[in-house]
Amino acid sequence: MESPGIKEILEIHQKTILDTVKRIIKNQSLVDDIVQDANIKIYNYLNEKESPQSLKAWIKTISKNTAYDHLRKVKRDQTLLEKANTSFKHSNSVNSAQTPEKELLTQEMITDFKAEFDTLDAETKKIFVLRHQGYSYQEIAEKTSISLGKVKTKIFRGRKKLMENLSEKGVL
């Protein structure tokens, strides 16, 4: 059951949360998402436990850690995608010395990727296609009538599954 005052605490400290996240994250749309995540973490904690002794400092710490968690996640995703992209470009590079063996390997790599992509559930595939077409997470959520959090989770888990399975096959 919700204790009285949690919403008021969040409203009072909203500027603190926003300022803390803005110092770390420069992209405004990401700031909004991270502030929302921080609000949820704070709300859930306060709803289950007593307020920490120094509430403002604790809220700043939660906000800061949520922002840093996001940066780590983005960096990890970018590293995996760069690795996949570099590997794909390397194997797919067109040059005059491209041998039939290289062309066959490229085709096998594409076939492996398609096979792994087909193992994803229909909803995840649809989200990936929309993201590939340039839609933002928010636009995908609106188009598919799925919550923003679920869209992000599906993309994260789908990428992770693809990367792991392709790495196991030696494609990446």
Coordinates of C-alpha atoms in Angstrom, one line a residue, residues 116-132 140 144 146 150-162:
E116 CA 18.9 -16.3 -35.6
F117 CA 16.6 -13.3 -36.2
D118 CA 13.8 -15.7 -37.1
T119 CA 14.1 -17.4 -33.7
L120 CA 13.0 -14.1 -32.0
D121 CA 9.3 -13.8 -31.1
A122 CA 7.1 -11.9 -33.6
E123 CA 6.7 -8.9 -31.3
T124 CA 10.5 -8.5 -30.9
K125 CA 11.0 -8.8 -34.6
K126 CA 8.4 -6.1 -35.3
I127 CA 10.2 -3.8 -32.7
F128 CA 13.6 -4.5 -34.4
V129 CA 12.2 -3.7 -37.8
L130 CA 10.6 -0.4 -36.6
R131 CA 13.9 0.6 -34.9
H132 CA 15.9 -0.3 -38.0
I140 CA 7.7 2.3 -31.4
T144 CA 2.7 -1.1 -31.2
I146 CA 3.4 -1.5 -25.9
K150 CA 8.8 -3.2 -22.6
V151 CA 10.1 -1.8 -25.9
K152 CA 13.5 -1.1 -24.4
T153 CA 13.5 -4.5 -22.7
K154 CA 12.6 -6.3 -25.9
I155 CA 15.4 -4.5 -27.9
F156 CA 18.0 -5.1 -25.2
R157 CA 17.2 -8.8 -24.7
G158 CA 16.8 -9.4 -28.4
R159 CA 20.2 -7.8 -29.2
K160 CA 21.8 -9.8 -26.4
K161 CA 20.3 -13.0 -27.7
L162 CA 21.4 -12.4 -31.2

